[in-house]
Short mmCIF file of C-alpha atoms in Angstrom, two decimals:
data_model
loop_
_atom_site.label_atom_id
_atom_site.label_comp_id
_atom_site.label_asym_id
_atom_site.label_seq_id
_atom_site.Cartn_x
_atom_site.Cartn_y
_atom_site.Cartn_z
CA MET A 25 0.00 0.00 0.00
CA GLU A 26 1.24 3.46 -0.84
CA ARG A 27 0.00 6.91 0.09
CA PHE A 28 -1.70 8.70 -2.80
CA GLU A 29 -1.63 12.50 -3.03
CA ILE A 30 -4.61 14.29 -4.58
CA HIS A 31 -3.04 17.30 -6.28
CA ILE A 32 -3.38 18.93 -9.69
CA ALA A 33 -0.59 21.23 -10.92
CA ASP A 34 -1.33 24.92 -11.46
CA GLU A 35 -0.37 24.77 -15.13
CA VAL A 36 -2.90 21.98 -15.74
CA LEU A 37 -5.69 24.02 -14.17
CA ASP A 38 -4.59 27.12 -16.10
CA ASP A 39 -4.70 25.17 -19.37
CA LEU A 40 -8.20 23.94 -18.53
CA ARG A 41 -9.44 27.49 -17.95
CA ALA A 42 -7.85 28.66 -21.20
CA ARG A 43 -9.60 25.90 -23.13
CA LEU A 44 -12.92 26.81 -21.50
CA ARG A 45 -12.44 30.49 -22.48
CA ASN A 46 -11.94 29.42 -26.10
CA THR A 47 -15.14 27.37 -26.29
CA ARG A 48 -16.92 27.83 -29.65
CA TRP A 49 -20.65 28.03 -29.05
CA PRO A 50 -23.28 27.43 -31.76
CA ASP A 51 -24.81 30.61 -33.20
CA GLN A 52 -28.43 29.47 -33.25
CA VAL A 53 -30.23 26.83 -31.26
CA PRO A 54 -34.01 26.31 -31.47
CA ASP A 55 -36.07 26.64 -28.31
CA ILE A 56 -36.02 22.94 -27.44
CA GLY A 57 -34.88 22.95 -23.79
CA TRP A 58 -33.42 19.55 -22.89
CA ASN A 59 -35.33 17.59 -25.53
CA GLN A 60 -32.27 17.02 -27.73
CA GLY A 61 -29.62 16.96 -25.03
CA THR A 62 -27.93 19.49 -22.79
CA GLU A 63 -29.69 22.86 -22.82
CA LEU A 64 -27.37 25.61 -24.14
CA ASN A 65 -27.95 28.34 -21.56
CA TRP A 66 -27.57 25.87 -18.69
CA LEU A 67 -24.34 24.54 -20.16
CA GLN A 68 -22.96 28.05 -20.60
CA ARG A 69 -23.64 28.74 -16.93
CA LEU A 70 -21.86 25.52 -15.98
CA VAL A 71 -18.85 26.29 -18.19
CA ASN A 72 -18.63 29.88 -16.90
CA PHE A 73 -18.76 28.62 -13.32
CA TRP A 74 -16.08 26.01 -14.05
CA MET A 75 -13.88 28.63 -15.68
CA GLY A 76 -14.31 31.50 -13.21
CA GLU A 77 -15.79 30.52 -9.84
CA PHE A 78 -14.95 26.87 -9.29
CA ASP A 79 -12.22 26.32 -6.68
CA TRP A 80 -10.45 23.00 -7.16
CA ARG A 81 -8.02 23.84 -4.36
CA ALA A 82 -10.93 23.89 -1.89
CA TRP A 83 -11.84 20.39 -3.07
CA GLU A 84 -8.25 19.25 -2.66
CA GLN A 85 -8.23 20.54 0.90
CA ARG A 86 -11.49 18.73 1.63
CA LEU A 87 -10.27 15.48 0.08
CA GLN A 88 -6.96 15.60 1.93
CA ALA A 89 -8.91 15.06 5.16
CA PHE A 90 -9.25 11.41 4.07
CA ASP A 91 -6.62 8.74 3.65
CA HIS A 92 -5.94 8.11 -0.04
CA LEU A 93 -3.99 4.99 -0.85
CA SER A 94 -2.89 3.08 -3.92
CA TRP A 95 -2.52 -0.68 -4.30
CA GLN A 96 -1.31 -2.13 -7.61
CA GLY A 97 -2.54 0.98 -9.41
CA ILE A 98 -5.96 1.09 -7.72
CA HIS A 99 -6.67 4.39 -5.99
CA PHE A 100 -8.97 4.19 -2.99
CA VAL A 101 -10.15 6.15 0.01
CA TYR A 102 -9.85 4.28 3.31
CA LYS A 103 -11.59 5.36 6.51
CA ARG A 104 -11.50 3.09 9.56
CA ALA A 105 -14.09 3.25 12.34
CA ALA A 106 -12.94 5.24 15.35
CA SER A 107 -13.93 2.34 17.60
CA GLY A 108 -11.34 0.10 15.96
CA ARG A 109 -14.05 -2.54 15.53
CA GLY A 110 -15.64 -1.39 12.29
CA SER A 111 -17.35 -3.78 9.90
CA PRO A 112 -15.50 -3.74 6.57
CA LEU A 113 -17.52 -2.30 3.68
CA ILE A 114 -16.46 -1.62 0.10
CA LEU A 115 -18.46 0.96 -1.90
CA THR A 116 -18.34 1.14 -5.70
CA HIS A 117 -19.45 4.09 -7.82
CA GLY A 118 -20.76 4.04 -11.39
CA TRP A 119 -20.63 6.06 -14.62
CA PRO A 120 -20.28 8.98 -15.22
CA SER A 121 -19.15 9.35 -11.64
CA SER A 122 -16.16 8.91 -9.38
CA PHE A 123 -15.22 8.17 -5.79
CA LEU A 124 -16.41 11.73 -5.01
CA ASP A 125 -20.00 10.46 -4.91
CA TYR A 126 -19.37 8.75 -1.56
CA VAL A 127 -17.34 11.47 0.16
CA GLY A 128 -20.45 13.00 1.72
CA VAL A 129 -21.61 9.58 2.94
CA LEU A 130 -18.36 8.72 4.74
CA PRO A 131 -18.91 10.71 7.97
CA MET A 132 -22.26 8.92 8.42
CA LEU A 133 -20.77 5.41 8.25
CA ASP A 134 -18.95 5.45 11.57
CA GLU A 135 -19.71 1.78 12.28
CA PHE A 136 -17.68 0.67 9.26
CA ASP A 137 -14.16 0.41 7.93
CA VAL A 138 -14.99 1.93 4.54
CA VAL A 139 -13.06 1.34 1.30
CA ILE A 140 -13.99 3.45 -1.74
CA PRO A 141 -11.97 2.50 -4.83
CA SER A 142 -11.92 4.35 -8.14
CA LEU A 143 -13.02 1.97 -10.89
CA PRO A 144 -10.32 1.07 -13.45
CA GLY A 145 -10.22 3.81 -16.07
CA TYR A 146 -11.93 6.40 -13.88
CA GLY A 147 -9.93 9.29 -12.47
CA PHE A 148 -6.91 8.16 -10.51
CA THR A 149 -7.08 4.43 -11.31
CA PRO A 150 -5.67 3.62 -14.77
CA ARG A 151 -7.43 1.02 -16.91
CA PRO A 152 -5.28 -1.91 -18.05
CA ALA A 153 -4.39 -1.56 -21.74
CA ARG A 154 -6.40 -4.58 -22.85
CA THR A 155 -9.98 -5.67 -23.28
CA GLY A 156 -12.06 -7.76 -20.92
CA ILE A 157 -12.04 -5.39 -17.94
CA ASN A 158 -15.58 -6.40 -17.00
CA TYR A 159 -17.56 -6.81 -13.75
CA ARG A 160 -15.78 -10.07 -12.99
CA TYR A 161 -12.31 -8.60 -13.48
CA VAL A 162 -13.06 -5.64 -11.19
CA ALA A 163 -14.76 -7.84 -8.59
CA GLY A 164 -11.65 -10.01 -8.49
CA ARG A 165 -9.45 -6.97 -7.92
CA TRP A 166 -11.75 -5.68 -5.19
CA HIS A 167 -11.62 -9.04 -3.42
CA GLN A 168 -7.83 -9.03 -3.59
CA LEU A 169 -7.77 -5.48 -2.23
CA MET A 170 -9.97 -6.36 0.74
CA SER A 171 -7.79 -9.41 1.42
CA GLU A 172 -4.66 -7.24 1.35
CA LEU A 173 -6.31 -4.94 3.90
CA GLY A 174 -6.78 -7.97 6.15
CA TYR A 175 -10.51 -8.58 5.71
CA THR A 176 -11.71 -12.14 5.17
CA ARG A 177 -15.40 -11.22 5.55
CA TYR A 178 -16.87 -7.93 4.35
CA GLY A 179 -19.95 -6.20 2.97
CA ALA A 180 -20.26 -4.53 -0.43
CA ALA A 181 -22.52 -1.88 -1.90
CA GLY A 182 -22.87 0.09 -5.10
CA TYR A 183 -25.02 1.49 -7.86
CA ASP A 184 -24.81 1.53 -11.68
CA PHE A 185 -21.57 -0.28 -12.66
CA GLY A 186 -20.93 -0.48 -8.93
CA ALA A 187 -24.08 -2.59 -8.60
CA GLY A 188 -22.71 -4.93 -11.24
CA VAL A 189 -19.34 -5.26 -9.54
CA THR A 190 -21.01 -5.75 -6.16
CA THR A 191 -23.27 -8.46 -7.59
CA VAL A 192 -20.36 -10.40 -9.08
CA LEU A 193 -18.40 -10.03 -5.84
CA ALA A 194 -21.20 -11.92 -4.10
CA LEU A 195 -21.47 -14.42 -6.94
CA ASP A 196 -17.76 -15.25 -7.10
CA HIS A 197 -16.84 -14.88 -3.41
CA PRO A 198 -19.86 -15.97 -1.34
CA GLU A 199 -17.59 -17.21 1.42
CA SER A 200 -16.30 -13.67 1.98
CA VAL A 201 -19.19 -11.33 1.14
CA VAL A 202 -21.58 -11.22 4.10
CA GLY A 203 -24.18 -9.12 2.29
CA ILE A 204 -24.66 -6.68 -0.57
CA HIS A 205 -26.59 -3.42 -0.83
CA LEU A 206 -27.73 -2.12 -4.22
CA ALA A 207 -29.18 1.29 -5.08
CA THR A 208 -29.88 0.44 -8.74
CA LEU A 209 -30.34 -2.62 -10.90
CA GLU A 210 -27.60 -3.20 -13.44
CA SER A 211 -29.24 -3.86 -16.81
CA ASP A 212 -26.77 -6.56 -17.85
CA LEU A 213 -27.69 -8.65 -14.79
CA THR A 214 -31.48 -8.28 -14.65
CA PRO A 215 -33.75 -11.35 -14.82
CA ALA A 216 -34.18 -13.19 -18.12
CA VAL A 217 -37.90 -13.98 -17.99
CA ASN A 218 -40.45 -14.97 -20.61
CA ASP A 219 -43.23 -12.45 -20.97
CA SER A 220 -45.81 -15.10 -20.08
CA GLU A 221 -44.17 -15.48 -16.66
CA LEU A 222 -44.31 -11.78 -15.78
CA SER A 223 -46.89 -10.30 -13.46
CA ASP A 224 -48.93 -7.25 -14.50
CA GLU A 225 -46.86 -5.13 -12.11
CA GLU A 226 -43.64 -6.37 -13.68
CA ARG A 227 -44.94 -5.69 -17.20
CA ALA A 228 -45.89 -2.15 -16.20
CA TYR A 229 -42.42 -1.55 -14.82
CA LEU A 230 -40.74 -2.92 -17.95
CA ALA A 231 -42.94 -0.67 -20.12
CA VAL A 232 -41.74 2.42 -18.25
CA ASN A 233 -38.18 1.16 -18.44
CA GLN A 234 -38.48 0.63 -22.19
CA ALA A 235 -39.74 4.20 -22.63
CA TRP A 236 -36.70 5.39 -20.67
CA GLU A 237 -34.41 3.36 -22.91
CA THR A 238 -35.98 4.89 -26.02
CA THR A 239 -35.12 8.36 -24.71
CA GLU A 240 -31.91 7.76 -22.80
CA ARG A 241 -30.07 4.68 -24.08
CA GLY A 242 -28.27 6.26 -27.05
CA TYR A 243 -25.14 6.95 -25.03
CA SER A 244 -24.92 3.27 -24.07
CA THR A 245 -25.25 2.12 -27.67
CA ILE A 246 -22.29 4.21 -28.84
CA GLN A 247 -20.20 3.40 -25.76
CA SER A 248 -20.73 -0.33 -26.11
CA THR A 249 -19.78 -0.26 -29.81
CA LYS A 250 -17.51 2.72 -30.62
CA PRO A 251 -16.31 4.37 -27.38
CA GLN A 252 -12.97 5.29 -28.92
CA THR A 253 -14.57 7.43 -31.63
CA VAL A 254 -16.71 9.58 -29.35
CA GLY A 255 -13.87 9.70 -26.84
CA TYR A 256 -11.61 11.77 -29.10
CA GLY A 257 -13.98 14.72 -29.06
CA LEU A 258 -14.74 14.50 -25.34
CA ASN A 259 -11.05 14.26 -24.48
CA ASP A 260 -10.28 17.34 -26.59
CA SER A 261 -13.03 19.74 -25.46
CA PRO A 262 -13.81 20.40 -21.79
CA ALA A 263 -17.08 22.07 -22.77
CA GLY A 264 -18.01 18.99 -24.81
CA LEU A 265 -17.12 16.80 -21.85
CA ALA A 266 -19.27 18.97 -19.59
CA ALA A 267 -22.22 18.72 -21.97
CA TYR A 268 -21.96 14.95 -22.27
CA ILE A 269 -21.53 14.12 -18.59
CA SER A 270 -23.77 16.75 -17.01
CA GLU A 271 -26.71 15.81 -19.24
CA LYS A 272 -26.74 12.40 -17.55
CA TRP A 273 -26.70 13.98 -14.10
CA HIS A 274 -29.61 16.23 -15.09
CA SER A 275 -31.75 13.45 -16.59
CA TRP A 276 -31.05 10.75 -14.04
CA SER A 277 -31.26 12.84 -10.84
CA ASP A 278 -34.25 13.91 -8.81
CA VAL A 279 -32.63 17.33 -8.37
CA THR A 280 -29.46 18.05 -10.33
CA PRO A 281 -26.42 18.30 -8.02
CA SER A 282 -24.69 21.64 -7.53
CA LEU A 283 -22.48 23.17 -10.20
CA ASP A 284 -19.62 22.93 -7.72
CA PHE A 285 -19.95 19.15 -7.41
CA LEU A 286 -20.39 18.67 -11.15
CA CYS A 287 -17.25 20.72 -11.82
CA ALA A 288 -15.25 18.66 -9.31
CA THR A 289 -16.32 15.50 -11.12
CA LEU A 290 -15.58 17.03 -14.51
CA THR A 291 -12.16 18.21 -13.35
CA ILE A 292 -11.16 14.70 -12.31
CA TYR A 293 -12.23 13.27 -15.67
CA TRP A 294 -10.52 16.07 -17.59
CA VAL A 295 -7.13 16.22 -15.88
CA THR A 296 -6.75 12.42 -15.80
CA GLN A 297 -7.96 12.09 -19.43
CA THR A 298 -10.14 9.14 -18.46
CA ILE A 299 -13.47 9.78 -20.17
CA THR A 300 -12.66 7.31 -22.97
CA SER A 301 -11.29 4.64 -20.65
CA SER A 302 -14.36 4.96 -18.40
CA MET A 303 -16.67 4.43 -21.37
CA ARG A 304 -14.88 1.18 -22.20
CA ASP A 305 -16.86 -0.36 -19.34
CA TYR A 306 -19.81 -0.52 -21.72
CA TRP A 307 -17.80 -2.27 -24.43
CA ASP A 308 -16.10 -4.74 -22.11
CA ASN A 309 -19.28 -5.73 -20.29
CA ARG A 310 -21.13 -6.18 -23.59
CA TRP A 311 -18.51 -8.33 -25.30
CA PHE A 312 -17.25 -10.10 -22.15
CA PRO A 313 -20.57 -10.70 -20.36
CA VAL A 314 -21.03 -12.40 -17.02
CA ASP A 315 -23.64 -15.16 -17.11
CA ARG A 316 -26.77 -14.27 -15.18
CA ALA A 317 -27.19 -16.29 -12.01
CA TYR A 318 -29.14 -16.22 -8.78
CA ILE A 319 -27.35 -14.43 -5.93
CA SER A 320 -27.97 -16.24 -2.64
CA THR A 321 -26.02 -13.69 -0.56
CA PRO A 322 -28.33 -11.58 1.64
CA THR A 323 -29.23 -8.51 -0.37
CA ALA A 324 -30.73 -5.10 0.38
CA PHE A 325 -32.29 -3.03 -2.38
CA ALA A 326 -32.79 0.72 -1.95
CA ALA A 327 -35.22 2.11 -4.54
CA PHE A 328 -34.31 5.70 -5.42
CA THR A 329 -36.44 6.10 -8.52
CA HIS A 330 -37.32 9.81 -8.74
CA GLN A 331 -35.44 10.81 -11.89
CA THR A 332 -36.11 13.74 -14.21
CA VAL A 333 -36.57 11.13 -16.96
CA PRO A 334 -38.32 8.25 -15.12
CA GLU A 335 -36.70 4.84 -15.40
CA GLY A 336 -39.36 3.08 -13.37
CA GLU A 337 -39.53 1.50 -9.92
CA PRO A 338 -38.78 -2.23 -10.10
CA PRO A 339 -41.25 -4.43 -8.21
CA ARG A 340 -39.74 -6.46 -5.40
CA SER A 341 -40.94 -9.65 -7.10
CA TYR A 342 -38.87 -8.78 -10.18
CA VAL A 343 -35.67 -8.19 -8.22
CA GLU A 344 -36.23 -11.35 -6.16
CA ARG A 345 -35.89 -13.36 -9.35
CA VAL A 346 -32.16 -12.62 -9.16
CA TYR A 347 -31.37 -11.68 -5.54
CA ASN A 348 -32.00 -13.04 -2.05
CA ILE A 349 -33.76 -9.88 -0.88
CA GLN A 350 -33.63 -9.41 2.90
CA ARG A 351 -34.31 -5.66 3.02
CA TRP A 352 -36.41 -3.57 0.63
CA THR A 353 -36.70 0.20 1.06
CA VAL A 354 -38.50 2.64 -1.24
CA PHE A 355 -37.40 6.24 -0.75
CA PRO A 356 -39.57 9.31 -1.44
CA ARG A 357 -36.73 11.33 -2.96
CA GLY A 358 -33.53 10.72 -4.89
CA GLY A 359 -32.70 9.31 -8.29
CA HIS A 360 -29.94 7.31 -9.93
CA PHE A 361 -27.08 8.97 -8.04
CA ALA A 362 -28.26 8.19 -4.50
CA PRO A 363 -24.90 8.72 -2.71
CA ILE A 364 -24.72 12.37 -3.76
CA GLU A 365 -28.47 13.07 -3.92
CA GLN A 366 -29.54 11.49 -0.62
CA PRO A 367 -26.39 10.64 1.36
CA ALA A 368 -28.09 10.51 4.77
CA ALA A 369 -30.88 8.22 3.55
CA LEU A 370 -28.40 5.90 1.86
CA ALA A 371 -26.08 5.84 4.89
CA GLY A 372 -28.99 5.02 7.17
CA ASP A 373 -30.14 2.17 4.97
CA LEU A 374 -26.62 0.74 4.70
CA THR A 375 -26.14 0.92 8.46
CA ALA A 376 -29.50 -0.72 9.25
CA PHE A 377 -28.98 -3.56 6.77
CA PHE A 378 -25.48 -4.54 7.81
CA ARG A 379 -26.26 -4.06 11.50
CA ASP A 380 -29.10 -6.57 11.17
CA LEU A 381 -26.74 -9.03 9.46
CA ARG A 382 -24.39 -8.81 12.42
#
């Protein structure tokens, strides 16, 4: 294990601001709001904030309050319980996110020894220069990391790609994973069920989900087929990167997070040049799929389903086709990005679930 310093050089930040100042905006845009993607006036406010008001140094100071470590190239935040008897818990973020999503949750998880890794190809963890970096690969690395930290039994939680990694951790290492907590379903691992076997409630959910896919799934199609092509443009233009990433946060959130948080996330992607490598998750998990299987490990599902573009609330019966559900909580607020949208609610649900398992 090595200490990892979170620091971005002044000249890198100066170059970013210069690129933002030189953004070329379209002359005319019809009055379409968000119907065709990121709304122009909103994006201009975000870019102007990023260029002029955003203070990365304040974020560095905040992040330096935590222990950042590196093990075999994997960056992670590590916070042990003050009691010295914390239950080990590994938290995994998704796309287009970073370890920052869980920073606000950390102070509320004082019963746990918390490990928050950066996924391979996201921010400060490089992605191996080969294909096949799928859920199973990452789950294997996470298990090795927890073993290196001295934990033979531990809990795991995540959402988005983090839900996929967490699921495969339980599938591949049932002897070590005491329980898993999911805040979203990962589409690659949902039940494979004949329509005739579905309940009316399940059909209604899948209809809403299909409508969401019709509106929202375009990004996934390109990222699971040609991530390299779209990556060139996003890696060259910080304003383009901001438009692409922030549109997901707007559509998939109950209330869009602050410009300050979005700019911190964007800064990590930009300075580490990892937008393309993060998008490879879609390609690798499409072409190197993990077979769907029932997860017998005790599972909690937290339904945060209040998104600007509704994805639907999965019925418990649907999720129980794949998971051994022991706790089911439906929350009145919060969308896809629960750790940043509703950190207290998520922390409370995590604590209650793993406390009951003990």
